[in-house]
Coordinates of N, CA and C in Angstrom, one line a residue:
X1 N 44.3 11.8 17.9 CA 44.4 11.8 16.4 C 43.3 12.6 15.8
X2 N 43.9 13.5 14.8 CA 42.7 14.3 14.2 C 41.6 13.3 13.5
X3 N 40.4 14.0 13.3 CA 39.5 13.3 11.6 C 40.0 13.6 10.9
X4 N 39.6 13.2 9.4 CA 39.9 13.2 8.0 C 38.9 14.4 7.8
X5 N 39.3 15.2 7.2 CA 38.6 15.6 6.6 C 38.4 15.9 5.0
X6 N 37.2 15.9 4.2 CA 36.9 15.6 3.1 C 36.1 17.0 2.4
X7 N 36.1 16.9 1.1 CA 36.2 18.3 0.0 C 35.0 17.7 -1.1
X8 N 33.6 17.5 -1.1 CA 33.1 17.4 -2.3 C 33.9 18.0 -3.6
X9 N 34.0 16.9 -4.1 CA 34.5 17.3 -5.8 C 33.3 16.8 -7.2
X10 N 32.6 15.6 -6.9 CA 31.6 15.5 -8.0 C 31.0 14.2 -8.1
X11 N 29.8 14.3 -8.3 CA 28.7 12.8 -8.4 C 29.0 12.4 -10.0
X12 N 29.7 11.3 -10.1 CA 29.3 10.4 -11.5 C 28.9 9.7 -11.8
X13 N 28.5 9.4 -12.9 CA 27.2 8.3 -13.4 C 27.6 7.7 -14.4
X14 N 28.6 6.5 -14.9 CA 28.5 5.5 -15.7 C 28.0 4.7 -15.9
X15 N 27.7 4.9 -17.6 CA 26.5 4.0 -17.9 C 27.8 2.8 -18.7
X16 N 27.0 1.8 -18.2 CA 28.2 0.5 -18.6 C 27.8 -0.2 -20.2
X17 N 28.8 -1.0 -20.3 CA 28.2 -2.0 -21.7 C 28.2 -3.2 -20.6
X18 N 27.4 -4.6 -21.5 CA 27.4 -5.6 -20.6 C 28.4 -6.3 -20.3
X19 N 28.9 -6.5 -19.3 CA 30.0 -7.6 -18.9 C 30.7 -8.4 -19.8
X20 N 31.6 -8.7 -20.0 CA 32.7 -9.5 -20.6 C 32.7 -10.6 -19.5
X21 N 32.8 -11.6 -19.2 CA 32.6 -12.6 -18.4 C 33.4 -13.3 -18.4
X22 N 35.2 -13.3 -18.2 CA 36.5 -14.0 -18.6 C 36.6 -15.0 -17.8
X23 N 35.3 -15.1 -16.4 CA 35.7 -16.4 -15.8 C 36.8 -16.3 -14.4
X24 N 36.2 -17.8 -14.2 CA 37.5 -17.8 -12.9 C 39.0 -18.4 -13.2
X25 N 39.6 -17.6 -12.5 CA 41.0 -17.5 -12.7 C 41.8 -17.9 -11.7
X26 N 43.0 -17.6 -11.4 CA 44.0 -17.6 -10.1 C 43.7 -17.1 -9.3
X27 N 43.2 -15.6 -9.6 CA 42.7 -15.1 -8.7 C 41.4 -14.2 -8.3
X28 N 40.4 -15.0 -8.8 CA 39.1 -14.8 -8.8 C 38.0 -14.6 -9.9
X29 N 37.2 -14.5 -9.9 CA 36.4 -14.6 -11.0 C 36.8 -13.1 -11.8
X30 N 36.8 -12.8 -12.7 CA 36.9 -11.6 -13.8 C 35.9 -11.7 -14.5
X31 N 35.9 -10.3 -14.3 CA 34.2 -9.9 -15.4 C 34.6 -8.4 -15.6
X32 N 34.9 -7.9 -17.1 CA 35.2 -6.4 -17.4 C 34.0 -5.4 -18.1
X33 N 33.9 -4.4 -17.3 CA 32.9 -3.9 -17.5 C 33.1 -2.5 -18.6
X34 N 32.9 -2.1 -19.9 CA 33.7 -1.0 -20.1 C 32.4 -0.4 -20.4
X35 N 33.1 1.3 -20.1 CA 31.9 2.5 -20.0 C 31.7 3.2 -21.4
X36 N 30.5 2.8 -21.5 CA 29.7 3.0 -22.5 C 29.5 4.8 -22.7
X37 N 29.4 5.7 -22.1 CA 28.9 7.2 -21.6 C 28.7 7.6 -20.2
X38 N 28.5 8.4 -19.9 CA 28.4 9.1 -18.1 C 28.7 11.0 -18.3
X39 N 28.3 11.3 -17.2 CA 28.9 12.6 -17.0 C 29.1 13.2 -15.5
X40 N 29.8 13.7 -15.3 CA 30.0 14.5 -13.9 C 29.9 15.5 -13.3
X41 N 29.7 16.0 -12.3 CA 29.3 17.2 -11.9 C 29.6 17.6 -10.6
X42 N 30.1 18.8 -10.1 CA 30.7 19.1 -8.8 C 30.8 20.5 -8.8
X43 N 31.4 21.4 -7.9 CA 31.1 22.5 -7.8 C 32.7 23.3 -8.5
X44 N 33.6 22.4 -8.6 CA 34.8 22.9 -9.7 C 34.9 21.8 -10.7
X45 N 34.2 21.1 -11.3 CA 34.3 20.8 -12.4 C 33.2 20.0 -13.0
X46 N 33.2 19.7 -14.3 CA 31.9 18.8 -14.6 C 32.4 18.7 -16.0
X47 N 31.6 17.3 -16.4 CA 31.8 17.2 -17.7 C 30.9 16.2 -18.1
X48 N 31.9 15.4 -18.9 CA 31.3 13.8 -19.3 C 32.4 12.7 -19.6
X49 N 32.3 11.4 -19.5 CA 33.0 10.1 -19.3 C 32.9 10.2 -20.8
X50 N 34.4 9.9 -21.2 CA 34.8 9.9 -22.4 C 34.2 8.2 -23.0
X51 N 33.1 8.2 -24.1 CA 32.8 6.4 -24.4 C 33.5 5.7 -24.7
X52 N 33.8 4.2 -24.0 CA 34.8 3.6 -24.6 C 36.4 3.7 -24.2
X53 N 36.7 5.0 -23.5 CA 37.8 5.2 -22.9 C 38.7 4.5 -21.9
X54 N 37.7 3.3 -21.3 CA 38.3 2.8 -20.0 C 36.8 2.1 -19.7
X55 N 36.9 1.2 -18.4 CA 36.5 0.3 -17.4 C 37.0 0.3 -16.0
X56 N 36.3 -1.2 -15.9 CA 36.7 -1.6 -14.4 C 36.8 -2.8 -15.1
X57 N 38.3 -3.8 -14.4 CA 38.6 -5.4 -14.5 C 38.5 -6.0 -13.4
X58 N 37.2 -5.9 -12.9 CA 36.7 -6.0 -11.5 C 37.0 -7.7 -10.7
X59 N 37.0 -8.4 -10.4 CA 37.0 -9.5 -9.9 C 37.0 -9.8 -8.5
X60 N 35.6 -11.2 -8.8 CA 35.0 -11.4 -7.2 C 36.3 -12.3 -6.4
X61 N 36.4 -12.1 -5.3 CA 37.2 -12.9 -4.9 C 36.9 -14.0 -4.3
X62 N 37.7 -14.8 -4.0 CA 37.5 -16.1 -2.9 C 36.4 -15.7 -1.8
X63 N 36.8 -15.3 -1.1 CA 36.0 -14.7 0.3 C 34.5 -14.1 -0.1
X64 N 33.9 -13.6 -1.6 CA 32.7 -13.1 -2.1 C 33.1 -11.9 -2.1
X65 N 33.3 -11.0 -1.9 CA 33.6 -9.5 -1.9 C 34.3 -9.3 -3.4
X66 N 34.2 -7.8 -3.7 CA 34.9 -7.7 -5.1 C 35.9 -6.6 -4.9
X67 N 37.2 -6.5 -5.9 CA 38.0 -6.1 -6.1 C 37.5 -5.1 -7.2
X68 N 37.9 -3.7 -6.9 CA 37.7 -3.1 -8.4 C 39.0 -2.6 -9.0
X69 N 39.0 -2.3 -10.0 CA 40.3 -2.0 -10.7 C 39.8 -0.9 -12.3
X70 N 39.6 0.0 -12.1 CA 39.4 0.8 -13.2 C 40.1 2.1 -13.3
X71 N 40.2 2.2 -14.9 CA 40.6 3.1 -15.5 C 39.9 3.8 -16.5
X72 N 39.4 5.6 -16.2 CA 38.4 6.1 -17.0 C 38.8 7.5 -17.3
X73 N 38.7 7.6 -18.7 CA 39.0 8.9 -18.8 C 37.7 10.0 -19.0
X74 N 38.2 11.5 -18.5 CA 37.1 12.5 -18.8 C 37.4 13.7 -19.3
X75 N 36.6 14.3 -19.9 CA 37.2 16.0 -20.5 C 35.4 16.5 -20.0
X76 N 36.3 17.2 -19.3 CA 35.5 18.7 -18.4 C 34.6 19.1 -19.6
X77 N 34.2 20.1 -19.1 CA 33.0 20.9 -19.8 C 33.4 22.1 -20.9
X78 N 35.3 22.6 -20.8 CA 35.9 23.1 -21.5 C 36.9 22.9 -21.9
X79 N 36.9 21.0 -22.1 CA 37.7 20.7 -22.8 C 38.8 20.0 -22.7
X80 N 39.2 19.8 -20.9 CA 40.3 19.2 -20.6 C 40.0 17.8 -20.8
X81 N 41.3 16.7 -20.9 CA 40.9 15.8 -20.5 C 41.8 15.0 -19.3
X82 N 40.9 14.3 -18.4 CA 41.7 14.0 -17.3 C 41.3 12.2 -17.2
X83 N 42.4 12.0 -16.6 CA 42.9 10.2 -16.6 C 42.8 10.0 -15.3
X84 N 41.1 9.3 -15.2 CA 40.9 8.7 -13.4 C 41.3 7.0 -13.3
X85 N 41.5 7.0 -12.7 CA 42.2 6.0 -11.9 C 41.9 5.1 -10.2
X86 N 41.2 4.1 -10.0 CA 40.5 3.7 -8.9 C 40.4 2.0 -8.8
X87 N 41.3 1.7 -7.5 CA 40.3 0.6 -7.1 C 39.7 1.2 -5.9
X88 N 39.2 -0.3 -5.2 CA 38.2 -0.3 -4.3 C 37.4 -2.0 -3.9
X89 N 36.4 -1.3 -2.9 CA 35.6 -2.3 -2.5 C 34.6 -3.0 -2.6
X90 N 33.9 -3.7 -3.2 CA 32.2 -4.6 -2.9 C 32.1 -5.3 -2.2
X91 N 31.0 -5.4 -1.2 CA 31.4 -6.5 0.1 C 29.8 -6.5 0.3
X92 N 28.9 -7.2 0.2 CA 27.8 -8.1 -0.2 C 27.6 -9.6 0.7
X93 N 26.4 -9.3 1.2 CA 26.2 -10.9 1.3 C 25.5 -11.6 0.1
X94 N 25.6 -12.7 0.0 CA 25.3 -13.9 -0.9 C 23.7 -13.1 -1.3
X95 N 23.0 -12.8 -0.5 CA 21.7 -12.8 -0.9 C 21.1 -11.7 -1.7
X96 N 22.5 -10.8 -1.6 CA 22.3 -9.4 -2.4 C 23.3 -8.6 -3.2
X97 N 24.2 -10.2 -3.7 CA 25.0 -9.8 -5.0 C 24.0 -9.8 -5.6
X98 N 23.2 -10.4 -6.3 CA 22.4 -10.4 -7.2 C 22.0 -9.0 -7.3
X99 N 21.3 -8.1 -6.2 CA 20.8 -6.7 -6.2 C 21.9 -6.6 -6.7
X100 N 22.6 -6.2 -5.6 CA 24.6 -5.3 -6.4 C 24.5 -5.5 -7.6
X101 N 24.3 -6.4 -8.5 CA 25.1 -7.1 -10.0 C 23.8 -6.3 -10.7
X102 N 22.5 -5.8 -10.5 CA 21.2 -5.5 -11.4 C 21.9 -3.9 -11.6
X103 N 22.4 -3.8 -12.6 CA 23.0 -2.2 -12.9 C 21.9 -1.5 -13.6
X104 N 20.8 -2.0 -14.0 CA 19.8 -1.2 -14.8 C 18.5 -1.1 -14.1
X105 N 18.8 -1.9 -12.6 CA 17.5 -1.3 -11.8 C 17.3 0.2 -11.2
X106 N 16.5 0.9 -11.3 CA 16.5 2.4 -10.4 C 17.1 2.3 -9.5
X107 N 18.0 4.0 -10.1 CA 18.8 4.3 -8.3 C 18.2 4.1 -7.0
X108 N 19.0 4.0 -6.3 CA 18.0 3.5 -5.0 C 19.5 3.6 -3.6
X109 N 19.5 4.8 -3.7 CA 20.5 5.3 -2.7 C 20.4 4.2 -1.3
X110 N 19.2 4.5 -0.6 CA 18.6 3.8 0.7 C 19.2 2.2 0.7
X111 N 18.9 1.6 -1.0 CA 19.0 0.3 -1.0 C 20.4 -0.3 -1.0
X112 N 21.5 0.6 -1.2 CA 22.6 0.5 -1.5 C 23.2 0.6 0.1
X113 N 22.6 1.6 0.6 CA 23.7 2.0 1.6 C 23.1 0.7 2.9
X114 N 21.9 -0.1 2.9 CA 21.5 -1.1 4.0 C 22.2 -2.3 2.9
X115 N 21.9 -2.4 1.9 CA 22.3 -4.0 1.3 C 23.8 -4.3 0.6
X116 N 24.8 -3.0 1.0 CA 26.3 -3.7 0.4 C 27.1 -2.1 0.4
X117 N 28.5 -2.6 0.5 CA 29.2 -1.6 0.9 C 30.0 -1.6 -0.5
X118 N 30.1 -0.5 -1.2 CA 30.9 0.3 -2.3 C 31.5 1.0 -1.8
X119 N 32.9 0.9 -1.9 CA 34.1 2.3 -2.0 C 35.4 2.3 -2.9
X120 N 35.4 3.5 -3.3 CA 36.6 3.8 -4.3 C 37.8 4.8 -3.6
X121 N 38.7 4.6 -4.6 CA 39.8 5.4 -4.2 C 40.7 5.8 -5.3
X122 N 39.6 7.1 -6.1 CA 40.1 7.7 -6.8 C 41.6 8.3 -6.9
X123 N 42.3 8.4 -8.2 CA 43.2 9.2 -8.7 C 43.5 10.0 -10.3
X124 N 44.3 11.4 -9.5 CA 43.2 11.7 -11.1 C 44.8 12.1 -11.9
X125 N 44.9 12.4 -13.0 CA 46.1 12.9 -14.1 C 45.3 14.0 -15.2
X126 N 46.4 14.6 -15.2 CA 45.9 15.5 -16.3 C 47.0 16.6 -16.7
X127 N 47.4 17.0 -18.2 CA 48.3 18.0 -18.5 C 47.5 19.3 -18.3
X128 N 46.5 19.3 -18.4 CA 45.8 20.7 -18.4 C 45.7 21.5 -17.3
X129 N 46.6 23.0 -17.3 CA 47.3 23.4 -16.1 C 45.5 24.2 -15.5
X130 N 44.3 24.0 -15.7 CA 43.7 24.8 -15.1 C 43.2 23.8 -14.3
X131 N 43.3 22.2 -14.4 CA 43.1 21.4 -13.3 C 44.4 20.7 -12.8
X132 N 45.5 21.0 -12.6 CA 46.5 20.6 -12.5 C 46.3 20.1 -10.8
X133 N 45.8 21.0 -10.2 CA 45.4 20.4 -8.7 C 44.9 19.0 -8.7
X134 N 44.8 18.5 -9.3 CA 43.5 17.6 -9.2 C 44.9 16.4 -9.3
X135 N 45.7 16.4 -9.6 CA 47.5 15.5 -9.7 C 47.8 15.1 -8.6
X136 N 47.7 16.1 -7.5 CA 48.1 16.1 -6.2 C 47.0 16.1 -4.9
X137 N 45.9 15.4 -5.6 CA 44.9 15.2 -4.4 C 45.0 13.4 -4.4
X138 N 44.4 13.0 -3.1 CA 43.8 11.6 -2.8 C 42.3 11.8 -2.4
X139 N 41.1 11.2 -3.5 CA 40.2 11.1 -3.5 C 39.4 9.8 -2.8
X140 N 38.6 10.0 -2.2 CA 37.6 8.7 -1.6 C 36.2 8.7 -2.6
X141 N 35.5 7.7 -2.3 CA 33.9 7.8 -3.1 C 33.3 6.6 -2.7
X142 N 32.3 7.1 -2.4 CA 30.9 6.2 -2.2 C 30.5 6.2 -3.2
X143 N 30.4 4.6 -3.5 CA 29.4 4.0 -4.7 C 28.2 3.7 -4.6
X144 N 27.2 3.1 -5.4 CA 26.4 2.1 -6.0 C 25.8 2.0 -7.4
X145 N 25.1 0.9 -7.2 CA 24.9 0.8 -8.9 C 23.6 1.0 -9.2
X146 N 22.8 1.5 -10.7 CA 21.5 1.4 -10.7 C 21.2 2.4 -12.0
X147 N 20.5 2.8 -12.5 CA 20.3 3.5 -14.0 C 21.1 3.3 -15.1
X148 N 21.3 2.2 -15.2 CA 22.2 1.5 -15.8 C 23.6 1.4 -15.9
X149 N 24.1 1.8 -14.7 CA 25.4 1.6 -14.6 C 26.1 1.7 -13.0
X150 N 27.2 2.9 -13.1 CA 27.4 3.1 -11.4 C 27.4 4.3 -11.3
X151 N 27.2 4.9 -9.5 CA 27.2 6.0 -9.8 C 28.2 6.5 -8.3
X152 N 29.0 7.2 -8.2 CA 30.4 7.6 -7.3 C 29.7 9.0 -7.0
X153 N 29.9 9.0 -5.7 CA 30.1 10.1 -5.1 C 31.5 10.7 -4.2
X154 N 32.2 11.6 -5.3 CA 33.6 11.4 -5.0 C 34.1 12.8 -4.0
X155 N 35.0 12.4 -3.1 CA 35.5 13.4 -2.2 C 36.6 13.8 -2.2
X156 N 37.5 15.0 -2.4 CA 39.0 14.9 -1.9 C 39.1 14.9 -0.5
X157 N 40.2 14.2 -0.2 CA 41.0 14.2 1.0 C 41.8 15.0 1.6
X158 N 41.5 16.5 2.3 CA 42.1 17.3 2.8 C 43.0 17.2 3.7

């Protein structure tokens, strides 16, 4: 079987508002996070996280691990705007949700990648035919959280 291989597309940085805290539910605790500002950057596109446009309705599950579920929109640097789209993973032991959950501690790449595992699985939409590629890709990304919000380092899927 071949490897995957993967396409740097762009590092983003959302900066969050604080939690909504809706509680446990049927199926796990819910807490909505929505994005306050961010911006992005990669070597075919860059912009900024439209404010207010979207979140994550993230919830911890039974097991401790978290579900993510977000929807964010962006407009490039000339103007497009594109509709991301991502769940994914948080998988944490007990003793370092607490780190995971500190979104306004310093980045700290090192600390992320030894104390809890983040992954997303971006998708993107857009009418704007100069990113129209971006419709027909399957994106991966490494997370973590820290300068006040999260920050993705996202790949397409070749």
């Amino acid at each position: 079987m071949s490897e995957l291989k993967t396409e740097f597309l762009f590092e983003i940085r959302i900066q969050i508002q604080p939690p909504m805290d809706v509680g446990q539910g049927p199926d796990g605790h819910r807490m909505i996070f929505m994005a306050k500002s961010g911006h992005f950057e990669g070597p075919k596109l860059k912009g900024e996280v439209i404010s207010m446009s979207g979140g994550d309705w993230s919830r911890v599950r039974a097991d401790g691990s978290g579900a993510i579920d977000v929807r964010q929109c962006l407009k490039t640097h000339d103007g497009a705007i594109i509709l991301m789209t991502y769940g994914g993973r948080m998988v944490t032991s007990p003793e370092n949700f607490e780190y995971f959950m500190d979104y306004f501690k310093p980045d700290d790449p090192q600390g992320a990648e030894e104390r809890y595992y983040l992954r997303i699985n971006p998708l993107f939409e857009t009418g704007d035919e100069r990113y129209a590629w971006l419709n027909n890709i399957v994106a991966i990304g490494k997370g973590r959280t820290g300068d006040g919000g999260v920050i993705h380092e996202v790949f397409a899927v070749n």
